Coordinates of C-alpha atoms in Angstrom, one line a residue:
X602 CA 153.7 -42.1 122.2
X603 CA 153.3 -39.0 124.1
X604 CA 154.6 -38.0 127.9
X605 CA 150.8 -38.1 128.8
X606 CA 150.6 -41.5 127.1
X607 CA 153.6 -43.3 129.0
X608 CA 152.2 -42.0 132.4
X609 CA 148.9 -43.2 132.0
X610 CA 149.1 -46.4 133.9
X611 CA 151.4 -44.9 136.8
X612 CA 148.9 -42.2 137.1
X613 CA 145.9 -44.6 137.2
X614 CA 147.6 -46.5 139.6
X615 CA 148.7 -44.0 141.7
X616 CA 145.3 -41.7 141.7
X617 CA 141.8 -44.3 141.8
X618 CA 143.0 -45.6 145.1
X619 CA 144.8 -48.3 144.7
X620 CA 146.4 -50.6 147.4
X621 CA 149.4 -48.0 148.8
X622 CA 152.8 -50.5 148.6
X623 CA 153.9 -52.4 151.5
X624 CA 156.7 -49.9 152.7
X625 CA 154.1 -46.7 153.3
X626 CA 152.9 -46.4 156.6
X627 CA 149.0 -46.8 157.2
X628 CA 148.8 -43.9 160.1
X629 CA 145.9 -42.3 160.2
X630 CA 145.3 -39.0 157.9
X631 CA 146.2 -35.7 159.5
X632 CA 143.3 -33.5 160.1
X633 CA 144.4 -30.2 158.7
X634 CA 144.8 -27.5 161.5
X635 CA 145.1 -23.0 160.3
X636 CA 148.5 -22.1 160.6
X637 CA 147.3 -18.7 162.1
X638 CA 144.2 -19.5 164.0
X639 CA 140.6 -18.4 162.7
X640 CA 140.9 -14.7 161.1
X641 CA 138.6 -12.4 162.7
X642 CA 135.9 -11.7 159.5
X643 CA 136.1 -8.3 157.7
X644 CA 133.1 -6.3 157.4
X645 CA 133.5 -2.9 157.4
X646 CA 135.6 -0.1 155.1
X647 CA 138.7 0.2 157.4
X648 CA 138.8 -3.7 158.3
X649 CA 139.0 -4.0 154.8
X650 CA 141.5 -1.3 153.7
X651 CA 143.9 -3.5 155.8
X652 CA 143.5 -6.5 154.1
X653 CA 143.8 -4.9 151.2
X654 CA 147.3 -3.5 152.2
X655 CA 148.4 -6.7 153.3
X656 CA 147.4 -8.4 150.1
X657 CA 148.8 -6.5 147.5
X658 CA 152.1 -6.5 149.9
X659 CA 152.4 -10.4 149.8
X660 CA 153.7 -12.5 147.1
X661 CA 152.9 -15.3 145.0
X662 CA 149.5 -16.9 143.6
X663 CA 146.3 -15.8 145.8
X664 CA 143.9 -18.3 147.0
X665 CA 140.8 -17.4 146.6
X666 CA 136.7 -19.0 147.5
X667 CA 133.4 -18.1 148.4
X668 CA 130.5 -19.5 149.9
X669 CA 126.9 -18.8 149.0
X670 CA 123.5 -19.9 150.8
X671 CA 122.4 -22.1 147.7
X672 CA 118.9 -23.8 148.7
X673 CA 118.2 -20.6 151.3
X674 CA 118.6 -17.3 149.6
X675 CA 117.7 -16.4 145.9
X676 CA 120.3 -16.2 143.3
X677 CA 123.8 -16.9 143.5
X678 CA 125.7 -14.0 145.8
X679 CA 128.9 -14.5 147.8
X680 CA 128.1 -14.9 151.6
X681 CA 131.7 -15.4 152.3
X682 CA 134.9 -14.8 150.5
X683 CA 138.3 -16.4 151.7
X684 CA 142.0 -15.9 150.5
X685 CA 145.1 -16.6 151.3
X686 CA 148.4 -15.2 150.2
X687 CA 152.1 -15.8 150.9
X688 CA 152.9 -12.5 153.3
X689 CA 149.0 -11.7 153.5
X690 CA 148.1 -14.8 155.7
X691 CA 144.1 -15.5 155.4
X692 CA 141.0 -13.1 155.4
X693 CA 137.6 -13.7 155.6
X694 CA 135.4 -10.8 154.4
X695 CA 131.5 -10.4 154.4
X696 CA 130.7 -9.2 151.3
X697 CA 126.9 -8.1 153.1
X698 CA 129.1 -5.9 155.3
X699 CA 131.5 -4.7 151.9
X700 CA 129.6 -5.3 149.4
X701 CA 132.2 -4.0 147.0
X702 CA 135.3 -5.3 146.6
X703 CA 137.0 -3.7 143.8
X704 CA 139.6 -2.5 145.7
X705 CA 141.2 -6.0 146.3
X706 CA 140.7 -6.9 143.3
X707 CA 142.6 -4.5 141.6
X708 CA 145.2 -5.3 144.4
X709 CA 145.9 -8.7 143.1
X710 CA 144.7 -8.3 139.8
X711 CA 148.5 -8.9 138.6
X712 CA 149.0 -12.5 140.2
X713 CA 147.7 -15.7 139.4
X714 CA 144.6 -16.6 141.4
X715 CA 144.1 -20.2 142.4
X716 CA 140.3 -21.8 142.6
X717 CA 138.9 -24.9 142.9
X718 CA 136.1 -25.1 140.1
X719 CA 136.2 -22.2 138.9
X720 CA 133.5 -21.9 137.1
X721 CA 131.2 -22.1 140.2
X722 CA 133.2 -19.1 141.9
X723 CA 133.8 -16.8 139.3
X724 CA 129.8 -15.2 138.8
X725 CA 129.9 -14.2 142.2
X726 CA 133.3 -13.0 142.8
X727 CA 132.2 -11.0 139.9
X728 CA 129.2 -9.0 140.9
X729 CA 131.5 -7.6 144.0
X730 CA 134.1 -6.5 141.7
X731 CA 136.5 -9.6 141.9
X732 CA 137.7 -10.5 138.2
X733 CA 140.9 -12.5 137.7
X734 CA 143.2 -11.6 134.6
X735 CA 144.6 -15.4 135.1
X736 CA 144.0 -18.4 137.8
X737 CA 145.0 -21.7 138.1
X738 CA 141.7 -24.1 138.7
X739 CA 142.7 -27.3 141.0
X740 CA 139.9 -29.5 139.9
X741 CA 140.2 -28.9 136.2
X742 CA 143.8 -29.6 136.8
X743 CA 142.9 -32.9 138.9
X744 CA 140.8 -34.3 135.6
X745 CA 143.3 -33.3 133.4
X746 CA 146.1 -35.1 135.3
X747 CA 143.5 -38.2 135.7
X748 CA 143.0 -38.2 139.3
X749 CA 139.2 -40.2 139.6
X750 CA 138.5 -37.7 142.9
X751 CA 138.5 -33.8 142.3
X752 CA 136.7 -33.0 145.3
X753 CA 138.9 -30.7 146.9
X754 CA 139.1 -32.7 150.0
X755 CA 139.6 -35.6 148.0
X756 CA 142.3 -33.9 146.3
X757 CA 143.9 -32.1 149.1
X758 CA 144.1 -35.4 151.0
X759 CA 145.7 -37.6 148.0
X760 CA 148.0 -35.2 146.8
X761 CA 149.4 -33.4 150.2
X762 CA 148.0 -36.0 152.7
X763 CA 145.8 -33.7 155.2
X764 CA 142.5 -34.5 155.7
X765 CA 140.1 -31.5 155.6
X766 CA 137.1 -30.8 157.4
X767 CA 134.3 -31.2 155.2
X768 CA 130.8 -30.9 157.3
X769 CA 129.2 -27.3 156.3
X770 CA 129.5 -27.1 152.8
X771 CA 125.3 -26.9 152.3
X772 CA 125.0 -24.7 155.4
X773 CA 123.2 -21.4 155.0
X774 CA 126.2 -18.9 154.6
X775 CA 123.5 -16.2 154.7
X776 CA 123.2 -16.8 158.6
X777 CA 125.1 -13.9 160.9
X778 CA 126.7 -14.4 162.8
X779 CA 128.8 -17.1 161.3
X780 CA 129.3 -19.5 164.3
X781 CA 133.2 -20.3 164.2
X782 CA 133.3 -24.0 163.3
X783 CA 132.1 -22.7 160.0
X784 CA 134.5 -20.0 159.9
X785 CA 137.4 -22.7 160.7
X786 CA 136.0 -25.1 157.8
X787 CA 135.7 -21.3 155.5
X788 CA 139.1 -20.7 156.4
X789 CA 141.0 -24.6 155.7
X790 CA 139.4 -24.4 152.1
X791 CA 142.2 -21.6 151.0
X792 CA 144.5 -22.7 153.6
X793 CA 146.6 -25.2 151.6
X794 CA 144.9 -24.0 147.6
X795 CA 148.1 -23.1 146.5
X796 CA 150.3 -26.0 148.1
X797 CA 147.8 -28.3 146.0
X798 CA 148.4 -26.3 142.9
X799 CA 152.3 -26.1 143.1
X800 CA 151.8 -30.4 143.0
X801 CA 149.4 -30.1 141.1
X802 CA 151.1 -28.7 138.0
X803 CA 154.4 -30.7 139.0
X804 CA 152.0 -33.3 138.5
X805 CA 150.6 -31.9 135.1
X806 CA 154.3 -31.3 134.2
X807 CA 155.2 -34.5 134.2
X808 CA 152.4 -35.7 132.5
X809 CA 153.3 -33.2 129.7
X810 CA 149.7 -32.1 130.2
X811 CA 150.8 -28.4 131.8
X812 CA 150.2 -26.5 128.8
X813 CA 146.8 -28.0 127.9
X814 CA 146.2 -26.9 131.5
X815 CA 147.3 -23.4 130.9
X816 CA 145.0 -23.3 127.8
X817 CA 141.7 -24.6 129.9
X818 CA 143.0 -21.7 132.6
X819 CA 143.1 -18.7 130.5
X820 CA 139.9 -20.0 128.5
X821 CA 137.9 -19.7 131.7
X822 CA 139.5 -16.1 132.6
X823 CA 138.8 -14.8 129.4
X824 CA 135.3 -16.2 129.1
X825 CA 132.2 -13.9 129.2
X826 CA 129.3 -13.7 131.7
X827 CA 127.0 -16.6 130.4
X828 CA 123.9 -14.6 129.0
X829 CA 120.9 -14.9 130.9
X830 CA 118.6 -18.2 130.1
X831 CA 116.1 -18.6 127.6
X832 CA 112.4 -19.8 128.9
X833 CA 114.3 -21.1 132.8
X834 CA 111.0 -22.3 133.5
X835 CA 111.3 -25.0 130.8
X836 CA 114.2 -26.4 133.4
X837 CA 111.4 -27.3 136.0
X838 CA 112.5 -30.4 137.1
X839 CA 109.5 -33.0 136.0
X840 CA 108.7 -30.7 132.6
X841 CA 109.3 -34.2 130.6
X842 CA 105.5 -35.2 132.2
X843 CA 104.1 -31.7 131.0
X844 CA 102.9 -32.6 126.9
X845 CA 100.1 -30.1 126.0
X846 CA 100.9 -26.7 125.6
X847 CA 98.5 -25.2 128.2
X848 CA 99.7 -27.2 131.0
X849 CA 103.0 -25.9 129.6
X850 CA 101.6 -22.2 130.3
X851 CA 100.3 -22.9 133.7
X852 CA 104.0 -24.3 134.3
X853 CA 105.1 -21.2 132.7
X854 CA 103.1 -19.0 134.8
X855 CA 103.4 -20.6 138.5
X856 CA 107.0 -20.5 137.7
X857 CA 107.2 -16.7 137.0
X858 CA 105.1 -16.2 139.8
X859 CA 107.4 -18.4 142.4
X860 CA 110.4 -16.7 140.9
X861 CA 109.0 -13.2 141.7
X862 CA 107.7 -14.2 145.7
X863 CA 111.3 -15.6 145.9
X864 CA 113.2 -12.7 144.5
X865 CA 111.1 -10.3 146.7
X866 CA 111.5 -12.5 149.9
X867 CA 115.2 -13.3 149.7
X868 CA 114.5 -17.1 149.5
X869 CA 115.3 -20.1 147.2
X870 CA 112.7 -20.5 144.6
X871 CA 112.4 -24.0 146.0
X872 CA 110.8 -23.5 149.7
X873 CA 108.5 -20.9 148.2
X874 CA 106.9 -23.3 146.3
X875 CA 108.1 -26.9 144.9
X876 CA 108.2 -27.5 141.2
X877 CA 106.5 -31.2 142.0
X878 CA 104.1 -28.6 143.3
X879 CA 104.1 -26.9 140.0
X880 CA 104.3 -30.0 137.9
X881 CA 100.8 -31.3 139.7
X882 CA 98.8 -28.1 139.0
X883 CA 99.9 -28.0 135.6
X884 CA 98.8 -31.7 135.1
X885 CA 95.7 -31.1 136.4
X886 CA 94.7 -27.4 135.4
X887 CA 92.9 -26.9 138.9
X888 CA 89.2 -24.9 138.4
X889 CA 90.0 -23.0 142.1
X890 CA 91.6 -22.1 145.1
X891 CA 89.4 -25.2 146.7
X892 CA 90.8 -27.8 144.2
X893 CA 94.3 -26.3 144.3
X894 CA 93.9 -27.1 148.1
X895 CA 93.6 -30.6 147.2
X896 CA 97.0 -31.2 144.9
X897 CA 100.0 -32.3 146.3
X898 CA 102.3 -29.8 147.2
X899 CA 99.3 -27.4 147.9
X900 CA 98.6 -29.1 151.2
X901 CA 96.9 -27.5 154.8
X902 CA 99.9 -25.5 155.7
X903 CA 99.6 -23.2 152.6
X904 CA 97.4 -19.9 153.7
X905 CA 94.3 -18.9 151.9
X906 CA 95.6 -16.1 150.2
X907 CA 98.7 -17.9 149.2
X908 CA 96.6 -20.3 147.4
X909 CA 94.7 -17.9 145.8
X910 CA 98.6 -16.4 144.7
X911 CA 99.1 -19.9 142.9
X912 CA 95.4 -20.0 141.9
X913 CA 95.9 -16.5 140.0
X914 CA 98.7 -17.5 138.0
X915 CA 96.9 -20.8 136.8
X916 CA 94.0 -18.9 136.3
X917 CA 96.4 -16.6 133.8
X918 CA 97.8 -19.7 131.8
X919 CA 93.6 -20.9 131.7
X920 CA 93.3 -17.4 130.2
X921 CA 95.7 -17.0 127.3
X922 CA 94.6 -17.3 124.0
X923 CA 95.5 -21.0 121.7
X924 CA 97.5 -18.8 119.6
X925 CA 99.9 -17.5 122.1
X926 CA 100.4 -20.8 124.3
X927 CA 104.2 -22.4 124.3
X928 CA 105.3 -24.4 121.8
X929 CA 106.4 -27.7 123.2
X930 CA 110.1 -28.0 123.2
X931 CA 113.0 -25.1 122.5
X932 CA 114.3 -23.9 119.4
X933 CA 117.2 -25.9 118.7
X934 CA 120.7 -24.2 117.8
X935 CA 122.3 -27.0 116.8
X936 CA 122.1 -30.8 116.0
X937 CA 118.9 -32.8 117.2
X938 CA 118.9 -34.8 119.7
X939 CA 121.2 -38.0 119.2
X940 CA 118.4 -40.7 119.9
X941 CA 116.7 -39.2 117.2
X942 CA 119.8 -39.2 114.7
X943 CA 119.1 -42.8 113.6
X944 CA 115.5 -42.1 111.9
X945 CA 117.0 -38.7 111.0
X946 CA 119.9 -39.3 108.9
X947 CA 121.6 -42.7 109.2
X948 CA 124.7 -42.2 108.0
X949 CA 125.3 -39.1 110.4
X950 CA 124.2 -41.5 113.5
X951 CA 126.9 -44.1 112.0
X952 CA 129.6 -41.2 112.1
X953 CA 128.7 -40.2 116.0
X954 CA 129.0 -43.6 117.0
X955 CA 132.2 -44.0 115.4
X956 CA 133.9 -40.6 116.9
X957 CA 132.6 -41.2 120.2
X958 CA 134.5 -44.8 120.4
X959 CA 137.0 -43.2 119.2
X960 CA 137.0 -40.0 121.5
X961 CA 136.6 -42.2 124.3
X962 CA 139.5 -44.6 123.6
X963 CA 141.3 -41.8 123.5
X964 CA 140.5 -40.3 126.6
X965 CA 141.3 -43.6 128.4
X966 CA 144.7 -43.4 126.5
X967 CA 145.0 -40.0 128.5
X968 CA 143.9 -41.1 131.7
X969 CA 141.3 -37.7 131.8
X970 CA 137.3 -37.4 131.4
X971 CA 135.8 -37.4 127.8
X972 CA 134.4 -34.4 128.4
X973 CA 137.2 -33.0 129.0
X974 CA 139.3 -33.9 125.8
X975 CA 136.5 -32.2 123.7
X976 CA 132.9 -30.8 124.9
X977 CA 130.4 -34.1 123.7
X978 CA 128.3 -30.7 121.9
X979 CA 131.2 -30.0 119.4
X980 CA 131.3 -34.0 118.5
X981 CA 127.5 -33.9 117.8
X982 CA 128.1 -30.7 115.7
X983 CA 130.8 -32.0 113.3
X984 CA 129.2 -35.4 112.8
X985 CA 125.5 -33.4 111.7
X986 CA 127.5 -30.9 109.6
X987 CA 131.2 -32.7 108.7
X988 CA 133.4 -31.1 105.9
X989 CA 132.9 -32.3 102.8
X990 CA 136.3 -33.8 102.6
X991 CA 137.2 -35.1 106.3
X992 CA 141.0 -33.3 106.5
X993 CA 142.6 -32.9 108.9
X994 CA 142.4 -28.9 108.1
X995 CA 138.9 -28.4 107.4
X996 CA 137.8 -31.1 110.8
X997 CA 140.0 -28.3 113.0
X998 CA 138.5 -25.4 111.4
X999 CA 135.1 -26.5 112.6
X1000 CA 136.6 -27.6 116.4
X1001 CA 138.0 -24.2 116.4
X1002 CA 134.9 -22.4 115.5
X1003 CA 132.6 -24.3 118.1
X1004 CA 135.7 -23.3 120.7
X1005 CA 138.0 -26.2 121.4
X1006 CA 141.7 -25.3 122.5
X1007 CA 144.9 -25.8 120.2
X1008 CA 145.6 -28.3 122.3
X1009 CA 142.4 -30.1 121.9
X1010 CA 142.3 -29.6 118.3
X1011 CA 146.2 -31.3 118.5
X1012 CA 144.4 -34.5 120.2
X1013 CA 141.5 -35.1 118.5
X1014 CA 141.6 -34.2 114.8
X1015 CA 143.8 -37.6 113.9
X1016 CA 141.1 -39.4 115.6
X1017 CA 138.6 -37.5 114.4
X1018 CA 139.5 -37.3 110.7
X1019 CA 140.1 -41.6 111.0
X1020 CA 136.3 -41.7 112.8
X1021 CA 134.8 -39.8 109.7
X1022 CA 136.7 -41.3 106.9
X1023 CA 135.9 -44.6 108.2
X1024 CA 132.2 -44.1 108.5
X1025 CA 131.7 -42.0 105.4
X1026 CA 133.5 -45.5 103.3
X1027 CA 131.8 -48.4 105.5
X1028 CA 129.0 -49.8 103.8
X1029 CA 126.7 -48.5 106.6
X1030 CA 127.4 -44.9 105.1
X1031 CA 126.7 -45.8 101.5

């Protein structure tokens, strides 16, 4: 049995939010309070050139988040960026006012740089010149270590015992100037990131789970930009309804037209127009501007000449020849999808069943998320396409072409290798 295997129950215990023993005092939480006041926010060259000074001057791991104006503004740009550094203190800079911020980047481009979700940080800190060489991500590290809240003021407050202010997180970061009360919530996110990490891998450490952290870590630092979608408008939420492949088009159409008011505006793609907006003109294939009128979503408010806009694009999509319309679905790159596995290839659905009982068992056994242990995608693969002799060789030669970590590869292969030997010799796989 390994470390991560004898601390799974303690863990459990101790992170769902259990009963706290008898001895612990019940006193309220703590509301967490900046050690050095609000920093004034940094938007201009000179304002910045300090910072900079001050932050490759300090020591130690750099905190680092940023705040966009999801839902309000269109894309995915940094409104707001916040670190903290041991010796630096906290900044708050404006990337509208420095757009570039290369400079500190290259400043702390040696030391570790701690996130929460990574992932969700990284695209922007990128396109103003902020790339980490390594970083430290608190929430993976929270699902790896089995904590069943990764929020980071879930985290923050289980682990350190401070409870965060959590009340503009969807506020429009776009707004200037940034009233104070969301400059004090800006500045608490970073305020205590690298106190949670230092407990954090303790935590992982004693879990024997810190290296498998370290792997996930330097995966995400080293991953590429993700490559620009194929189709987007296929994502439109409420495509399921859309079956023939001319409403398809106007969807396709509407879409690319919404996308280009929104880019030229500023605004979310959503309060230009609604995709249940789109959805109901594509169902219904409106004749003109007057029947458009009459579709939800297309309502009095809209202007003449906006409807005409939306009209235009349908009109497109009414216009394009049979040949050249959609085809319903996407090209697939991989296996189908499972529901269909069973009228597809029998046996195949037999061995998915069996690995994902036996992925998930083992995941319980490691007190972390499934998808964590190994991406449900690279399951599907090897059960469509297994080895031709399950080994335990050729099963992580496929996990490590489809990506999975040595440590991964270390968990999973036994119980892979059992799930497809069994199912391949069960009378179900005859």
């Amino acid at each position: 049995m390994t470390d991560a295997q004898e601390t799974a129950e303690d863990t459990t215990l101790r992170t769902t939010g259990g009963a706290p023993p008898d001895d612990v005092d019940s006193a309220p939480i703590p509301l967490l309070e900046p050690r050095e006041g609000i920093p004034p926010v940094v938007a201009d060259n000179d304002a910045l050139a300090e910072v900079v000074a001050a932050f490759a001057a300090g020591t130690g791991p750099v905190a680092v988040d940023a705040e966009r104006a999801s839902g309000y503004r269109y894309g995915q740009r940094a409104y707001l960026v916040q670190l903290r550094r041991e010796g630096a203190g906290s900044a708050l800079i404006d990337p509208v006012g420095c757009p570039d911020l290369s400079s500190l980047g290259e400043a702390v481009a040696d030391a570790e740089w701690v996130l929460h979700a990574a992932t969700q940080d990284l695209p922007c800190l990128r396109e103003i010149g902020m790339t980490p060489s390594r970083l430290f991500d608190t929430e993976l590290a929270g699902r790896l270590a089995g904590f069943a809240r990764v929020g980071l003021g879930a985290m923050v407050e289980n682990v350190l015992g401070y409870a965060l202010e959590k009340g503009h997180s969807a506020v429009d970061w776009s707004t200037r100037p940034l009233p104070d009360p969301w400059l004090r919530y800006a500045a608490l996110d970073v305020e205590l990131l690298v106190d949670l990490r230092d407990a954090l891998e303790e935590e992982l450490d004693r879990q024997g789970k810190l290296e498998w952290a370290r792997q996930e870590f330097a995966a995400i630092a080293a991953a590429p930009p993700a490559p620009p979608r194929k189709d987007p408008w296929r994502r439109t939420s409420g495509m399921h309804k859309v079956r023939r492949r001319r409403q398809m088009a106007v969807v396709r159409e509407l879409w690319t037209a919404r996308d280009q008011v929104a880019q030229r505006r500023d605004v979310s793609p959503g309060k230009v127009l609604s995709d249940a907006a789109i959805i109901e003109a594509a169902l219904n294939v409106p004749a003109n501007a007057h029947a458009l009128a009459a579709l939800t979503g297309f309502g009095h408010r809209m202007s003449r000449k906006q409807l005409e806009q939306w009209q235009a694009a349908v009109d497109r999509a009414k216009a394009i020849p049979d040949a050249e319309l959609p085809q319903p679905g996407q090209p697939l790159t991989g296996p189908p999808p499972p529901r269909a596995w069973a009228d597809k290839d029998p046996v195949a659905a037999a061995r998915l069943s069996t690995a994902r009982a036996a992925v998930s068992a083992l995941a319980e056994r490691l007190t972390m998320p499934q998808e964590n242990l190994i991406t449900p995608d690279t399951v599907r693969r090897l059960c469509w396409e297994p080895p031709k002799e399950p080994t335990p060789e050729a099963v992580a030669e496929i996990l490590t072409a489809h990506g999975a970590r040595p440590w991964q590869i270390e968990q999973v292969t036994p119980v892979l290798v059992t799930a497809l030997s069994s199912a391949t010799t069960s009378p179900s796989g005859d």
